Coordinates of C-alpha atoms in Angstrom, one line a residue:
X357 CA -1.6 4.3 12.2
X358 CA -4.8 3.7 14.1
X359 CA -6.9 6.1 12.1
X360 CA -6.0 4.0 9.0
X361 CA -7.7 0.9 10.5
X362 CA -11.1 2.0 9.0
X363 CA -9.5 3.1 5.7
X364 CA -7.8 -0.3 5.4
X365 CA -11.1 -2.0 5.7
X366 CA -12.4 0.3 3.0
X367 CA -9.5 -0.5 0.8
X368 CA -10.1 -4.3 1.2
X369 CA -13.8 -3.8 0.3
X370 CA -12.8 -1.9 -2.8
X371 CA -10.3 -4.6 -3.8
X372 CA -12.9 -7.3 -3.2
X373 CA -15.5 -5.4 -5.2
X374 CA -13.0 -5.3 -8.1
X375 CA -12.3 -9.1 -7.8
X376 CA -16.0 -9.9 -7.7
X377 CA -16.8 -7.6 -10.7
X378 CA -14.1 -9.2 -12.9
X379 CA -14.7 -12.9 -11.7
X380 CA -18.5 -12.5 -12.2
X381 CA -17.9 -11.6 -15.8
X382 CA -15.4 -14.4 -16.3
X383 CA -17.7 -17.1 -14.9
X384 CA -20.8 -15.5 -16.6
X385 CA -22.6 -15.0 -13.3
X386 CA -25.7 -12.9 -13.0
X387 CA -24.4 -9.3 -12.0
X388 CA -27.6 -8.9 -9.9
X389 CA -26.1 -11.4 -7.5
X390 CA -23.2 -9.0 -6.8
X391 CA -24.0 -7.8 -3.3
X392 CA -22.3 -7.0 0.0
X393 CA -23.1 -10.5 1.1
X394 CA -21.4 -12.1 -1.8
X395 CA -18.3 -9.9 -1.4
X396 CA -18.1 -10.8 2.2
X397 CA -15.3 -9.7 4.5
X398 CA -11.7 -8.7 3.9
X399 CA -10.3 -12.3 3.3
X400 CA -9.7 -13.1 -0.3
X401 CA -10.0 -16.8 0.2
X402 CA -13.5 -16.5 1.8
X403 CA -14.6 -14.1 -0.9
X404 CA -13.6 -16.5 -3.7
X405 CA -15.3 -19.4 -1.9
X406 CA -18.5 -17.2 -1.7
X407 CA -18.3 -16.5 -5.5
X408 CA -17.8 -20.2 -6.4
X409 CA -20.9 -21.1 -4.4
X410 CA -22.9 -18.7 -6.6
X411 CA -21.4 -20.3 -9.7
X412 CA -23.3 -23.0 -11.5
X413 CA -20.1 -23.9 -13.3
X414 CA -18.2 -24.7 -10.1
X415 CA -17.8 -28.4 -10.9
X416 CA -16.4 -27.6 -14.4
X417 CA -13.9 -24.9 -13.3
X418 CA -10.7 -25.9 -15.0
X419 CA -7.4 -26.0 -13.1
X420 CA -9.2 -25.5 -9.8
X421 CA -6.3 -26.8 -7.7
X422 CA -3.9 -24.5 -9.4
X423 CA -6.4 -21.6 -9.1
X424 CA -6.8 -22.2 -5.4
X425 CA -3.0 -22.2 -5.0
X426 CA -2.9 -18.6 -6.4
X427 CA -5.9 -17.6 -4.3
X428 CA -4.0 -18.7 -1.2
X429 CA -1.0 -16.7 -2.4
X430 CA -3.2 -13.6 -2.8
X431 CA -5.0 -14.1 0.5
X432 CA -1.7 -14.3 2.4
X433 CA 0.0 -11.5 0.5
X434 CA 1.8 -9.6 3.4
X435 CA 1.5 -6.0 4.5
X436 CA 5.1 -5.5 5.7
X437 CA 7.3 -4.0 3.0
X438 CA 10.2 -6.5 3.0
X439 CA 7.9 -9.5 3.0
X440 CA 5.9 -7.9 0.1
X441 CA 9.2 -7.5 -1.9
X442 CA 10.1 -11.2 -1.3
X443 CA 6.6 -12.3 -2.4
X444 CA 6.9 -10.1 -5.6
X445 CA 10.3 -11.6 -6.3
X446 CA 8.7 -15.1 -6.3
X447 CA 5.9 -13.9 -8.5
X448 CA 8.4 -12.2 -10.9
X449 CA 10.4 -15.5 -11.2
X450 CA 7.2 -17.4 -11.9
X451 CA 6.2 -15.0 -14.7
X452 CA 9.7 -15.2 -16.3
X453 CA 8.7 -17.5 -19.1
X454 CA 4.9 -17.0 -19.4
X455 CA 2.5 -14.1 -20.1
X456 CA -0.1 -15.1 -17.4
X457 CA -0.3 -17.3 -14.4
X458 CA -2.6 -19.9 -15.8
X459 CA -4.1 -20.8 -19.1
X460 CA -3.1 -20.7 -22.7
X461 CA -1.9 -17.1 -22.6
X462 CA -4.6 -15.8 -24.8
X463 CA -6.6 -14.2 -22.0
X464 CA -6.1 -13.8 -18.2
X465 CA -7.3 -16.5 -15.9
X466 CA -9.4 -16.2 -12.7
X467 CA -6.1 -16.6 -10.8
X468 CA -4.6 -13.7 -12.7
X469 CA -7.6 -11.5 -11.7
X470 CA -7.3 -12.4 -8.0
X471 CA -3.5 -12.0 -7.7
X472 CA -3.5 -8.8 -9.6
X473 CA -6.0 -7.3 -7.2
X474 CA -4.0 -8.4 -4.2
X475 CA -0.7 -6.9 -5.3
X476 CA -1.9 -3.8 -7.1
X477 CA -1.8 -1.5 -4.1
X478 CA 1.8 -2.3 -3.2
X479 CA 3.1 -2.4 -6.8
X480 CA 1.4 0.9 -7.7
X481 CA 3.5 2.7 -5.0
X482 CA 6.9 1.3 -6.2
X483 CA 9.1 4.0 -7.8
X484 CA 12.5 4.2 -9.4
X485 CA 14.8 1.2 -9.1
X486 CA 12.2 -0.8 -7.1
X487 CA 10.1 -1.0 -10.2
X488 CA 13.0 -2.2 -12.3
X489 CA 13.6 -5.2 -10.0
X490 CA 10.3 -6.8 -11.1
X491 CA 10.0 -6.4 -14.9
X492 CA 8.0 -9.5 -15.4
X493 CA 5.4 -8.5 -12.7
X494 CA 5.1 -5.0 -14.2
X495 CA 4.7 -6.4 -17.8
X496 CA 2.1 -8.8 -16.5
X497 CA 0.1 -6.2 -14.6
X498 CA 0.1 -3.9 -17.6
X499 CA -1.4 -6.7 -19.6
X500 CA -4.0 -7.6 -17.0
X501 CA -5.1 -4.0 -16.4
X502 CA -5.7 -3.5 -20.1
X503 CA -7.6 -6.8 -20.5
X504 CA -9.9 -6.9 -17.5
X505 CA -12.7 -4.7 -16.2
X506 CA -12.3 -4.1 -12.5
X507 CA -15.2 -1.7 -12.2
X508 CA -12.9 1.3 -12.1
X509 CA -11.6 0.5 -8.6
X510 CA -7.9 0.4 -9.5
X511 CA -5.9 3.3 -10.8
X512 CA -3.9 2.3 -13.9
X513 CA -0.3 1.7 -13.3
X514 CA 1.7 3.8 -15.8
X515 CA 4.3 1.7 -17.5
X516 CA 7.2 3.4 -19.3
X517 CA 7.8 1.9 -22.7
X518 CA 10.8 2.8 -24.8
X519 CA 10.3 4.7 -28.0
X520 CA 11.9 3.1 -31.1
X521 CA 12.3 4.8 -34.4
X522 CA 14.3 2.9 -37.0
X523 CA 17.0 4.9 -38.7
X524 CA 17.9 4.3 -42.4
X525 CA 21.7 4.2 -42.5
X526 CA 23.0 5.1 -45.9
X527 CA 26.7 5.0 -45.0
X528 CA 27.3 8.7 -45.3
X529 CA 28.2 11.2 -42.6
X530 CA 24.7 12.5 -42.1
X531 CA 23.6 9.1 -40.9
X532 CA 26.5 9.0 -38.4
X533 CA 25.6 12.5 -37.2
X534 CA 22.0 11.4 -36.7
X535 CA 23.1 8.4 -34.6
X536 CA 25.3 10.6 -32.5
X537 CA 22.5 13.1 -32.0
X538 CA 20.1 10.3 -31.0
X539 CA 22.6 9.0 -28.5
X540 CA 23.0 12.4 -26.8
X541 CA 19.2 12.8 -26.8
X542 CA 18.7 9.4 -25.2
X543 CA 21.3 10.2 -22.5
X544 CA 19.5 13.5 -21.7
X545 CA 16.2 11.6 -21.4
X546 CA 17.8 9.1 -19.1
X547 CA 19.2 11.8 -16.8
X548 CA 15.9 13.6 -16.8
X549 CA 14.1 10.4 -15.8
X550 CA 16.7 9.7 -13.0
X551 CA 16.2 13.2 -11.7
X552 CA 12.4 12.8 -11.8
X553 CA 12.7 9.5 -9.9
X554 CA 14.9 11.1 -7.2
X555 CA 12.4 14.0 -6.8
X556 CA 9.5 11.5 -6.5
X557 CA 11.5 9.5 -3.9
X558 CA 12.1 12.7 -1.9
X559 CA 8.4 13.6 -2.0
X560 CA 7.4 10.3 -0.4
X561 CA 10.3 10.0 2.0
X562 CA 9.7 9.8 5.8
X563 CA 11.2 13.3 6.1
X564 CA 8.0 14.9 4.9
X565 CA 6.2 13.7 8.0
X566 CA 6.2 15.6 11.3
X567 CA 6.1 12.7 13.9
X568 CA 5.9 13.7 17.5
X569 CA 5.4 12.3 21.0
X570 CA 2.2 13.1 22.9
X571 CA 0.2 11.9 25.8
X572 CA -3.6 11.1 25.7
X573 CA -5.3 13.3 28.4
X574 CA -8.9 12.2 27.6
X575 CA -10.6 9.6 25.4
X576 CA -14.2 8.7 24.6
X577 CA -16.3 6.7 22.2
X578 CA -17.1 8.3 18.9
X579 CA -20.8 9.3 18.9
X580 CA -21.6 7.6 15.6
X581 CA -19.0 5.0 14.9
X582 CA -18.5 1.9 17.0
X583 CA -15.0 1.2 15.7
X584 CA -13.6 4.7 16.5
X585 CA -12.4 6.5 19.6
X586 CA -11.8 10.2 20.0
X587 CA -8.7 11.4 22.0
X588 CA -7.4 14.7 23.3
X589 CA -3.6 14.6 23.0
X590 CA -1.1 16.9 24.7
X591 CA 2.0 17.7 22.7
X592 CA 3.6 19.8 25.5
X593 CA 2.8 23.1 23.8
X594 CA 0.0 24.1 26.1
X595 CA -2.8 23.1 23.7
X596 CA -4.7 19.9 23.2
X597 CA -5.0 18.2 19.8
X598 CA -8.2 16.1 19.0
X599 CA -7.5 12.9 17.1
X600 CA -9.9 10.2 15.9
X601 CA -8.5 6.6 15.9
X602 CA -9.8 3.2 15.0
X603 CA -8.9 1.7 18.3
X604 CA -12.3 0.9 19.8
X605 CA -12.1 -2.8 19.0
X606 CA -8.8 -3.1 20.9
X607 CA -9.0 -0.6 23.8
X608 CA -11.5 1.0 26.1
X609 CA -11.3 4.8 26.5
X610 CA -10.0 4.3 30.0
X611 CA -7.1 2.1 28.8
X612 CA -5.8 5.0 26.7
X613 CA -5.9 7.8 29.2
X614 CA -2.4 9.0 30.3
X615 CA -0.8 6.7 27.7
X616 CA 2.1 8.2 25.7
X617 CA 1.8 7.8 22.0
X618 CA 3.6 8.6 18.7
X619 CA 1.5 10.6 16.2
X620 CA 1.8 12.3 12.8
X621 CA 0.9 15.9 13.4
X622 CA 1.1 17.5 9.9
X623 CA -1.8 15.6 8.3
X624 CA -4.5 17.8 6.9
X625 CA -7.3 18.1 9.5
X626 CA -10.5 16.5 8.4
X627 CA -13.7 14.9 9.8
X628 CA -14.2 11.2 10.4
X629 CA -17.9 10.6 10.7
X630 CA -18.6 14.3 11.6
X631 CA -15.8 14.5 14.2
X632 CA -12.7 16.6 13.5
X633 CA -9.4 14.8 13.6
X634 CA -6.0 16.6 13.5
X635 CA -3.5 13.8 13.6
X636 CA -2.8 10.1 13.2
X637 CA -1.7 7.9 16.1
X638 CA 0.8 5.3 14.8
X639 CA 0.1 1.7 15.8
X640 CA 1.7 -1.7 15.2
X641 CA -0.5 -4.6 14.2
X642 CA 0.1 -8.3 13.5
X643 CA -0.5 -9.7 10.0
X644 CA -4.2 -10.7 10.5
X645 CA -4.9 -7.4 12.4
X646 CA -6.2 -9.2 15.5
X647 CA -3.6 -7.4 17.8
X648 CA -3.1 -3.7 17.6
X649 CA -0.9 -1.5 19.8
X650 CA 0.0 2.2 19.8
X651 CA 3.8 2.7 19.4
X652 CA 5.6 3.2 22.7
X653 CA 7.9 6.2 23.1
X654 CA 10.9 5.6 25.4
X655 CA 10.9 6.8 29.0
X656 CA 12.7 10.2 29.2
X657 CA 11.6 11.4 25.8
X658 CA 9.9 14.8 26.1
X659 CA 6.3 15.6 25.0
X660 CA 6.3 17.3 21.6
X661 CA 9.8 15.8 20.8
X662 CA 10.1 15.1 17.0
X663 CA 11.1 11.6 15.9
X664 CA 14.2 11.5 13.7
X665 CA 15.5 9.0 11.2
X666 CA 19.2 8.6 10.5
X667 CA 20.0 9.6 6.9
X668 CA 16.6 11.3 6.3
X669 CA 17.2 15.0 7.2
X670 CA 14.6 16.8 5.0
X671 CA 12.2 19.4 6.4
X672 CA 8.7 18.1 7.1
X673 CA 5.9 19.7 5.1
X674 CA 3.7 22.2 7.0
X675 CA 0.6 20.2 6.0
X676 CA 0.6 17.1 3.8
X677 CA -1.2 17.3 0.5
X678 CA -3.7 14.4 0.3
X679 CA -3.6 14.5 -3.5
X680 CA 0.1 13.5 -3.4
X681 CA -0.8 10.3 -1.5
X682 CA 2.4 10.5 0.5
X683 CA 1.1 8.5 3.4
X684 CA 0.0 5.7 1.1
X685 CA 3.5 5.6 -0.3
X686 CA 5.3 5.7 3.0
X687 CA 3.3 3.4 5.2
X688 CA 4.3 0.1 3.4
X689 CA 7.9 0.8 4.6
X690 CA 6.9 1.2 8.3
X691 CA 7.3 -1.9 10.4
X692 CA 8.8 -3.2 13.7
X693 CA 11.9 -5.4 13.5
X694 CA 12.5 -8.7 15.3
X695 CA 13.2 -6.8 18.5
X696 CA 10.1 -4.7 18.3
X697 CA 11.9 -1.5 17.3
X698 CA 9.7 0.7 15.1
X699 CA 11.5 1.5 11.8
X700 CA 11.2 3.1 8.4
X701 CA 13.0 0.9 5.8
X702 CA 14.9 -0.6 8.8
X703 CA 15.9 2.9 10.2
X704 CA 14.7 3.3 13.8
X705 CA 12.1 5.8 15.0
X706 CA 14.7 7.7 17.2
X707 CA 14.3 10.1 20.1
X708 CA 16.8 11.7 22.5
X709 CA 16.1 8.8 24.9
X710 CA 16.2 6.0 22.4
X711 CA 14.0 4.3 19.8
X712 CA 10.2 3.9 19.8
X713 CA 9.1 0.3 20.2
X714 CA 6.2 -2.1 20.3
X715 CA 5.6 -5.5 22.0
X716 CA 4.5 -6.8 18.6
X717 CA 7.6 -7.8 16.6
X718 CA 7.7 -7.9 12.8
X719 CA 4.5 -5.9 12.6
X720 CA 3.2 -3.4 10.1
X721 CA 3.0 0.2 11.4
X722 CA 0.1 2.4 10.4

């Protein structure tokens, strides 16, 4: 979604600040050198290179070749959900027989700090069975987050650990009854956790979003933000909706006028740099975010028509609750397939006239 362009940059800056904070401590660098210049842009490899240039111990950095391999892994960690899962699968396999990525296992390495920071956002949004597919990654992340100081940037990932209370079996019937009681209790706990997981999955399903087709009637530059544009969008209901989008680097206001778009209409209205925004225009972008394009509704689809997803029939919420972070949990699963069809977990964005598309294939959608 285009309005998320600016928030993604903000997320990258927060992640980079966390990396810099932890690596500065590990390399015993002067914290006064921690500045916006040293943090640099959104690229992890460039950030790490900047930090090494500040380090007097660069020449004595142990395992530098192996560290740079993991820095490259972190820097190229994808944004599209299926690619993220494939990368996590490789990381999970690598951690199968070791506690940390590099070193003697007694304390996390610089490589652990960098990779943790890169994958944290995606792993923290995994729920239910998805978490269970990566036990080594989850175990490793729990260890890193309790050993390193990331300056409070990352929320802690809650890891469920089984309770174990040894039972003294004396051979009599009371011990047998106690075992049976524990077995029933454990089964109830298991069912309760499964129910809770299903409820959480429903709360962050695409069905909570109200996604509609609109047309941009008017667009202009944001008065105080060079990266933003303001649009008036007609949803066919006789009123115009004002939306702020991060499209200024990719389109002029004139390029967007009369363009049909796909937007989320039940986000909580808010101000972006003092201008009210009441929606999110969904856009596809390539991996390095150099090409961005609003999703294209099919010809014949009506203004105001709601996008549907086969198998997801829940009722959209009237207004999304930002505290639930539903968008953050849903957007990693939005992407275009190899034919440019916009999908949620592979299920097309469907209208009465066909699917919504983009000219950018295998792109993330935000």
